[in-house]
Short mmCIF file of C-alpha atoms in Angstrom, two decimals:
data_model
loop_
_atom_site.label_atom_id
_atom_site.label_comp_id
_atom_site.label_asym_id
_atom_site.label_seq_id
_atom_site.Cartn_x
_atom_site.Cartn_y
_atom_site.Cartn_z
CA MET A 1 -15.66 -16.48 -6.55
CA GLU A 2 -12.81 -13.90 -5.42
CA ASN A 3 -10.77 -14.79 -8.86
CA SER A 4 -13.26 -14.83 -11.08
CA TYR A 5 -14.13 -10.81 -11.68
CA PHE A 6 -12.47 -8.67 -14.10
CA ILE A 7 -12.68 -5.42 -12.19
CA PRO A 8 -11.61 -2.55 -15.77
CA ASN A 9 -10.37 0.72 -14.99
CA PRO A 10 -12.88 3.08 -14.28
CA GLU A 11 -14.36 6.46 -16.86
CA PRO A 12 -11.35 8.30 -16.53
CA PRO A 13 -12.15 12.26 -15.40
CA ARG A 14 -12.23 15.25 -17.88
CA SER A 15 -9.36 17.42 -17.07
CA ILE A 16 -10.04 20.85 -17.45
CA SER A 17 -9.55 24.67 -17.25
CA ARG A 18 -9.92 26.18 -13.97
CA ASN A 19 -11.04 29.61 -15.57
CA LEU A 20 -13.85 26.72 -16.81
CA ILE A 21 -15.01 26.31 -12.99
CA SER A 22 -18.09 27.32 -11.66
CA PRO A 23 -18.70 28.21 -7.85
CA PHE A 24 -21.09 25.19 -7.96
CA ASP A 25 -18.11 23.04 -8.68
CA LEU A 26 -16.69 23.94 -5.80
CA GLU A 27 -19.40 23.08 -3.03
CA ILE A 28 -18.49 19.68 -1.96
CA ASP A 29 -16.11 21.34 0.76
CA ARG A 30 -18.51 23.27 2.32
CA LEU A 31 -21.58 20.58 2.52
CA ILE A 32 -20.02 18.90 4.65
CA GLU A 33 -18.68 21.67 6.46
CA ALA A 34 -15.33 20.66 6.54
CA PRO A 35 -13.60 24.09 6.59
CA ARG A 36 -15.18 25.09 9.46
CA ALA A 37 -14.05 21.60 11.15
CA ARG A 38 -10.22 22.54 10.01
CA SER A 39 -10.46 25.68 10.99
CA GLN A 40 -12.52 25.47 14.58
CA PHE A 41 -10.46 22.47 15.42
CA ASN A 42 -7.03 23.07 13.58
CA LEU A 43 -7.08 20.06 11.58
CA ASP A 44 -5.73 18.78 8.43
CA GLY A 45 -4.32 15.09 8.43
CA SER A 46 -0.78 15.89 9.13
CA GLY A 47 0.97 12.57 10.71
CA LEU A 48 -1.31 10.86 9.32
CA SER A 49 -1.59 8.17 5.66
CA VAL A 50 -3.85 7.14 3.85
CA ALA A 51 -3.65 4.16 1.10
CA VAL A 52 -5.53 4.77 -1.87
CA LEU A 53 -6.26 1.73 -3.77
CA ASP A 54 -7.01 2.65 -7.48
CA THR A 55 -5.47 3.45 -11.05
CA GLY A 56 -2.36 4.49 -9.14
CA LEU A 57 -0.61 8.48 -8.99
CA ARG A 58 0.93 11.52 -10.54
CA VAL A 59 3.04 11.77 -7.97
CA THR A 60 4.87 14.70 -9.51
CA HIS A 61 2.06 16.98 -8.67
CA LYS A 62 2.27 19.76 -7.43
CA CYS A 63 -0.88 19.04 -4.89
CA PHE A 64 1.24 15.90 -3.09
CA GLU A 65 4.26 17.55 -2.73
CA GLY A 66 6.60 15.75 -0.23
CA ARG A 67 4.08 13.85 0.85
CA VAL A 68 4.23 10.74 -1.20
CA ILE A 69 6.26 8.64 1.32
CA SER A 70 5.67 5.18 -0.30
CA THR A 71 4.23 3.51 -3.47
CA MET A 72 3.27 0.04 -4.70
CA ASN A 73 2.56 -1.30 -8.12
CA PHE A 74 -0.04 -4.46 -8.25
CA THR A 75 -1.21 -4.05 -11.75
CA ASN A 76 0.39 -5.89 -14.60
CA ASP A 77 1.35 -2.56 -16.16
CA ASP A 78 4.49 -0.96 -17.34
CA ASN A 79 5.40 -5.07 -16.91
CA GLY A 80 4.61 -5.06 -13.62
CA ASN A 81 7.53 -3.13 -12.31
CA ILE A 82 6.52 -2.56 -8.55
CA ASP A 83 7.85 0.24 -8.44
CA ILE A 84 6.08 2.66 -11.65
CA VAL A 85 2.32 3.51 -10.43
CA THR A 86 1.91 5.91 -13.33
CA ASP A 87 -1.68 6.69 -13.18
CA TYR A 88 -2.46 6.33 -16.74
CA ASN A 89 -6.25 7.10 -16.05
CA GLY A 90 -6.58 9.87 -14.01
CA HIS A 91 -9.46 8.21 -11.50
CA GLY A 92 -6.73 8.11 -9.16
CA THR A 93 -5.18 11.22 -8.61
CA ASN A 94 -8.46 12.69 -8.98
CA VAL A 95 -9.65 10.39 -5.69
CA THR A 96 -6.44 10.83 -3.94
CA GLY A 97 -6.34 15.09 -4.41
CA ILE A 98 -9.90 15.08 -2.52
CA ILE A 99 -8.68 13.42 0.23
CA ALA A 100 -5.21 15.03 0.37
CA ALA A 101 -4.57 17.87 -1.78
CA ASP A 102 -2.69 19.78 -0.34
CA SER A 103 -3.28 23.87 -2.64
CA LYS A 104 -5.23 26.83 -2.27
CA ASP A 105 -7.64 27.12 -4.64
CA GLU A 106 -10.66 24.28 -5.45
CA ARG A 107 -8.37 21.46 -5.79
CA ARG A 108 -7.96 21.15 -2.07
CA GLY A 109 -8.77 18.30 -0.14
CA ILE A 110 -10.07 17.21 2.83
CA ALA A 111 -7.46 16.50 5.03
CA PRO A 112 -4.69 18.52 3.02
CA ARG A 113 -1.43 17.96 5.08
CA SER A 114 -1.85 14.25 5.45
CA ASN A 115 0.80 11.27 3.98
CA VAL A 116 -0.30 9.53 0.38
CA ILE A 117 0.00 5.94 -0.83
CA PRO A 118 -0.80 5.53 -4.03
CA LEU A 119 -0.95 1.72 -4.54
CA LYS A 120 -1.93 0.88 -7.90
CA VAL A 121 -4.66 -1.83 -8.38
CA LEU A 122 -7.04 -0.96 -11.49
CA PRO A 123 -6.81 -2.59 -13.86
CA ALA A 124 -7.38 -5.76 -11.79
CA PRO A 125 -7.92 -9.41 -13.84
CA SER A 126 -8.85 -10.89 -10.64
CA PHE A 127 -9.64 -9.68 -6.94
CA ASP A 128 -5.94 -10.72 -6.41
CA PRO A 129 -4.21 -6.81 -6.89
CA ILE A 130 -7.36 -6.00 -4.33
CA LEU A 131 -6.22 -8.45 -1.85
CA ASN A 132 -2.75 -7.74 -2.40
CA ALA A 133 -3.11 -4.74 -2.20
CA LEU A 134 -4.95 -4.49 1.20
CA GLN A 135 -2.56 -7.10 2.84
CA TRP A 136 0.80 -5.06 2.02
CA VAL A 137 -1.69 -2.00 3.93
CA TYR A 138 -2.14 -5.14 6.62
CA ASP A 139 1.63 -5.39 6.54
CA ASN A 140 2.97 -2.16 6.91
CA THR A 141 -0.02 -0.46 9.19
CA GLU A 142 2.75 0.78 11.40
CA ARG A 143 5.77 1.35 9.63
CA LEU A 144 3.87 3.76 7.83
CA ASN A 145 0.78 5.21 9.79
CA ILE A 146 -1.87 3.42 7.91
CA THR A 147 -4.71 5.24 8.87
CA VAL A 148 -7.31 4.87 5.81
CA ALA A 149 -7.60 3.03 3.20
CA ASN A 150 -10.00 4.80 0.65
CA LEU A 151 -11.31 1.52 -2.56
CA SER A 152 -13.16 3.58 -4.89
CA LEU A 153 -13.30 0.60 -6.73
CA GLY A 154 -15.63 -2.20 -6.89
CA ALA A 155 -16.69 -5.74 -8.91
CA PRO A 156 -19.36 -4.22 -11.50
CA GLY A 157 -22.90 -5.73 -11.98
CA ILE A 158 -22.93 -7.22 -8.39
CA ASN A 159 -25.54 -5.91 -6.12
CA TYR A 160 -25.38 -7.63 -2.56
CA MET A 161 -28.59 -6.82 0.37
CA ASN A 162 -26.20 -8.07 2.56
CA ASP A 163 -22.56 -9.75 3.62
CA THR A 164 -23.56 -13.31 4.62
CA GLN A 165 -23.23 -14.60 0.71
CA ALA A 166 -20.39 -11.93 0.12
CA GLY A 167 -18.18 -13.76 3.22
CA LYS A 168 -18.48 -17.03 1.92
CA ASP A 169 -18.16 -15.28 -1.74
CA TYR A 170 -14.83 -14.06 -1.21
CA PRO A 171 -13.42 -14.94 2.21
CA GLU A 172 -10.26 -14.05 1.81
CA LEU A 173 -10.98 -10.21 1.15
CA LEU A 174 -13.51 -10.56 4.31
CA GLU A 175 -10.94 -11.70 6.73
CA LEU A 176 -8.19 -9.32 5.50
CA LEU A 177 -11.02 -6.94 6.53
CA ASN A 178 -11.02 -7.53 10.02
CA GLY A 179 -7.77 -7.74 9.82
CA LEU A 180 -7.27 -4.32 9.43
CA VAL A 181 -10.44 -3.08 11.54
CA THR A 182 -8.51 -5.10 14.61
CA LYS A 183 -5.00 -2.56 13.39
CA ARG A 184 -7.95 0.04 13.77
CA VAL A 185 -7.52 0.99 10.38
CA ALA A 186 -10.67 2.61 8.50
CA VAL A 187 -11.01 0.81 5.04
CA VAL A 188 -13.74 3.48 2.80
CA ILE A 189 -15.28 1.96 -0.10
CA ALA A 190 -17.63 3.67 -3.19
CA ALA A 191 -21.08 1.90 -2.72
CA GLY A 192 -21.22 1.21 -6.54
CA ASN A 193 -22.09 2.75 -9.20
CA ASP A 194 -25.48 0.28 -10.67
CA TYR A 195 -28.37 1.64 -9.03
CA PHE A 196 -29.42 2.49 -12.85
CA ARG A 197 -28.97 -1.40 -14.01
CA PHE A 198 -30.75 -2.73 -10.62
CA GLN A 199 -33.53 0.04 -9.83
CA GLN A 200 -32.65 -1.86 -6.11
CA GLU A 201 -31.55 -1.37 -2.96
CA GLY A 202 -28.21 -3.05 -2.23
CA MET A 203 -24.18 -2.42 -3.18
CA THR A 204 -21.11 -3.74 -4.54
CA VAL A 205 -18.42 -5.89 -3.12
CA PRO A 206 -16.36 -4.96 -1.30
CA ALA A 207 -18.39 -2.16 0.35
CA ILE A 208 -20.43 -4.86 1.84
CA PHE A 209 -19.06 -5.97 4.19
CA ARG A 210 -19.97 -4.80 7.44
CA GLN A 211 -16.21 -4.64 8.51
CA VAL A 212 -15.57 -1.42 6.13
CA ILE A 213 -17.28 2.24 5.59
CA SER A 214 -19.23 2.22 2.71
CA VAL A 215 -19.96 5.75 0.83
CA GLY A 216 -23.39 6.30 -1.27
CA ALA A 217 -23.40 9.78 -3.76
CA VAL A 218 -25.31 12.73 -3.56
CA TYR A 219 -25.08 16.59 -5.52
CA ASP A 220 -23.65 18.97 -4.21
CA ALA A 221 -25.22 22.11 -5.57
CA SER A 222 -27.73 22.50 -8.27
CA PHE A 223 -26.43 22.60 -11.67
CA GLY A 224 -28.72 21.67 -14.15
CA PRO A 225 -29.50 18.20 -16.00
CA ARG A 226 -26.75 15.32 -15.88
CA ALA A 227 -26.68 12.10 -17.78
CA TYR A 228 -24.53 9.25 -17.66
CA ARG A 229 -23.21 6.64 -19.73
CA ASN A 230 -24.66 3.75 -17.80
CA GLY A 231 -28.46 5.59 -18.71
CA ALA A 232 -28.65 7.10 -15.36
CA SER A 233 -30.12 10.51 -15.48
CA ALA A 234 -30.95 13.51 -13.04
CA ILE A 235 -33.33 15.90 -14.80
CA SER A 236 -32.31 18.40 -12.41
CA THR A 237 -29.90 18.73 -9.54
CA HIS A 238 -29.63 20.13 -6.06
CA ALA A 239 -27.62 19.62 -2.60
CA ASP A 240 -28.49 16.42 -0.78
CA GLN A 241 -30.38 14.89 -3.74
CA ILE A 242 -28.64 11.08 -3.85
CA THR A 243 -27.20 10.69 -7.93
CA PRO A 244 -29.40 8.73 -9.59
CA PHE A 245 -26.22 5.78 -10.39
CA SER A 246 -25.40 5.53 -6.83
CA GLN A 247 -26.30 2.21 -5.13
CA ARG A 248 -27.75 2.55 -1.53
CA LEU A 249 -28.77 -0.24 1.11
CA ALA A 250 -31.07 1.26 4.06
CA LYS A 251 -30.67 0.22 7.63
CA GLU A 252 -33.83 -0.11 7.73
CA THR A 253 -33.66 -2.76 5.27
CA SER A 254 -30.61 -4.07 6.11
CA PRO A 255 -29.97 -3.93 9.89
CA ASP A 256 -26.55 -5.52 9.78
CA CYS A 257 -24.75 -3.85 7.24
CA TYR A 258 -26.35 -0.74 5.37
CA THR A 259 -24.74 2.31 3.25
CA ASP A 260 -23.10 3.93 6.40
CA VAL A 261 -23.37 7.21 4.60
CA PHE A 262 -24.03 9.34 2.06
CA SER A 263 -21.38 12.71 1.07
CA PRO A 264 -20.75 14.42 -1.94
CA GLY A 265 -19.58 12.86 -5.21
CA ALA A 266 -21.01 15.16 -8.27
CA ALA A 267 -19.38 16.92 -9.41
CA ALA A 268 -15.79 16.90 -7.46
CA THR A 269 -13.48 19.23 -8.69
CA SER A 270 -9.71 17.85 -7.99
CA ALA A 271 -5.76 17.46 -8.81
CA GLY A 272 -5.42 15.77 -12.58
CA ALA A 273 -3.19 13.44 -14.30
CA ALA A 274 -2.53 14.89 -17.66
CA HIS A 275 0.34 17.46 -16.14
CA ASP A 276 2.06 18.38 -12.33
CA ASP A 277 -0.80 21.45 -12.19
CA ASP A 278 -3.19 19.76 -13.76
CA THR A 279 -6.94 20.01 -12.59
CA SER A 280 -10.26 17.33 -12.77
CA ILE A 281 -13.64 16.70 -12.44
CA GLN A 282 -15.58 14.07 -11.50
CA ASP A 283 -18.66 12.68 -10.83
CA GLY A 284 -19.29 9.17 -8.75
CA THR A 285 -19.50 7.23 -5.68
CA SER A 286 -16.03 7.19 -6.49
CA GLN A 287 -15.70 11.16 -5.13
CA ALA A 288 -17.87 10.50 -2.72
CA ALA A 289 -16.12 7.78 -0.51
CA PRO A 290 -12.57 9.77 -0.66
CA THR A 291 -14.60 12.85 0.96
CA VAL A 292 -15.51 10.74 3.96
CA ALA A 293 -11.98 9.02 3.66
CA GLY A 294 -10.70 13.07 4.24
CA VAL A 295 -13.04 13.85 6.98
CA ILE A 296 -12.18 10.78 8.84
CA LEU A 297 -8.12 11.17 8.69
CA LEU A 298 -9.58 14.62 10.52
CA LEU A 299 -11.44 12.79 13.03
CA GLN A 300 -8.30 10.36 13.71
CA GLN A 301 -5.93 13.34 14.41
CA TYR A 302 -7.99 14.49 16.83
CA TYR A 303 -8.82 11.52 18.85
CA ILE A 304 -5.25 10.77 18.76
CA ARG A 305 -4.09 14.54 19.86
CA VAL A 306 -6.45 13.76 22.84
CA LYS A 307 -5.58 10.66 23.70
CA GLY A 308 -2.81 9.20 22.22
CA THR A 309 -4.23 6.49 20.50
CA ARG A 310 -6.26 5.91 17.74
CA PRO A 311 -10.17 5.37 17.51
CA SER A 312 -12.44 2.05 16.75
CA VAL A 313 -13.85 1.45 13.03
CA SER A 314 -16.68 1.75 15.22
CA LEU A 315 -16.28 4.48 16.84
CA LEU A 316 -15.46 6.23 13.72
CA GLN A 317 -18.99 5.15 11.71
CA ASP A 318 -20.35 6.06 15.15
CA MET A 319 -19.87 8.90 15.06
CA LEU A 320 -19.93 9.99 11.18
CA ARG A 321 -23.58 8.61 11.00
CA THR A 322 -25.30 9.60 14.66
CA THR A 323 -24.22 13.39 13.22
CA SER A 324 -24.69 12.75 9.97
CA SER A 325 -28.32 15.83 8.36
CA TRP A 326 -30.56 12.91 7.41
CA ILE A 327 -31.81 12.76 4.02
CA PHE A 328 -34.65 10.96 2.16
CA ASP A 329 -34.93 8.97 -1.19
CA GLY A 330 -38.05 9.91 -3.09
CA ASP A 331 -38.94 13.30 -1.58
CA ASP A 332 -38.04 15.49 -4.02
CA GLU A 333 -35.28 13.73 -6.64
CA ASP A 334 -36.17 14.33 -10.53
CA ASP A 335 -34.57 11.35 -12.12
CA ASN A 336 -34.90 7.97 -13.86
CA VAL A 337 -35.15 5.52 -11.19
CA LYS A 338 -37.15 4.55 -8.67
CA HIS A 339 -36.38 5.53 -5.15
CA THR A 340 -36.75 3.49 -1.96
CA ASN A 341 -38.47 5.66 0.23
CA HIS A 342 -36.18 5.21 2.86
CA LYS A 343 -33.90 8.11 4.58
CA TYR A 344 -29.82 7.90 4.70
CA PRO A 345 -27.33 9.90 6.66
CA ARG A 346 -25.01 12.49 4.59
CA ILE A 347 -22.03 13.05 6.67
CA ASN A 348 -21.06 16.82 8.48
CA ALA A 349 -17.83 16.95 9.19
CA PHE A 350 -17.63 19.60 12.21
CA GLN A 351 -20.38 18.19 13.43
CA SER A 352 -18.94 15.06 13.81
CA LEU A 353 -16.00 17.14 15.27
CA VAL A 354 -17.74 18.05 17.99
CA ALA A 355 -19.54 14.73 19.01
CA LEU A 356 -16.40 13.62 19.46
CA HIS A 357 -14.69 16.52 20.92
CA LYS A 358 -18.53 16.45 23.82
CA ALA A 359 -17.96 12.61 24.52
CA ILE A 360 -14.16 12.57 25.13
CA GLN A 361 -14.94 15.62 27.06
CA LEU A 362 -17.46 13.80 28.84
CA GLY A 363 -15.38 10.62 28.96
CA THR A 364 -18.26 8.65 27.32
CA ILE A 365 -15.55 7.13 25.20
#
């Protein structure tokens, strides 16, 4: 089963001039209170590394200057040269920027001083490039201080409602994820963009596995109607409205493996791959996942500063969920999909750090 799926390149983001950016395109950082978290706890991701398994990276982009500490190509692009991770699509650069772009403008990432490691795995003719990249992360965790791996990808046309069958279908993937949990590497994965297709709860793979931190997408502000190539559309939009494309799975439906958190993923302004100062914009759970990866880097930085060791993945999951703002699917959504009438958690970076600080002070963790 692990070799039976072709994962194509994702839809590329759109390059834009920064003078065309509206204030609504800048709301992701503010909605989850990341600036407040960075400021009050003096955090920026410094010293930690995030591995981004995606379409590559424009490694010369000014937003990543001096912080691309390693690269590896697992695809057949550029004749399979392992040293070339050129991002011909732009998706990987957009995703990496959401996590770690260091800029004083709208492209600033959630953890803007973290080191980045682009692992090029897309397009993937099978799961092999992804499995090989995860093994590489496992093997190099200590050497490069990798604390987070972000996978804004998933097998298309998949909608699991629990991870029991997924574990049977993808045993090697499950084994690798378990190994990364033991090394306290948080693996953050997009929940998937096929909700319009299925019109029922569930997530794609690898997001369905309980070992990972799965992420669904909400809008960050009101900016009118939105239509997508997969058929999903929102007649109107507003902050904390679940995007019509986002796959989702509530804890009430699946108590053991569910969508861990939601985060803003539309519209996400970030670095672009067209040139070394490019800006791009895109909607997707692919954009929601890296916001969570960035928040986790901040949580890890604080925990390591105080405790001298990495927090467990389960602790991070608990901190993210228990401090979230709760959103309800079906109260005020204005779109063309069926609603679950379940509640889901949307992350708040500042509240997660406050809770982590209090728990450490009280000695409960």
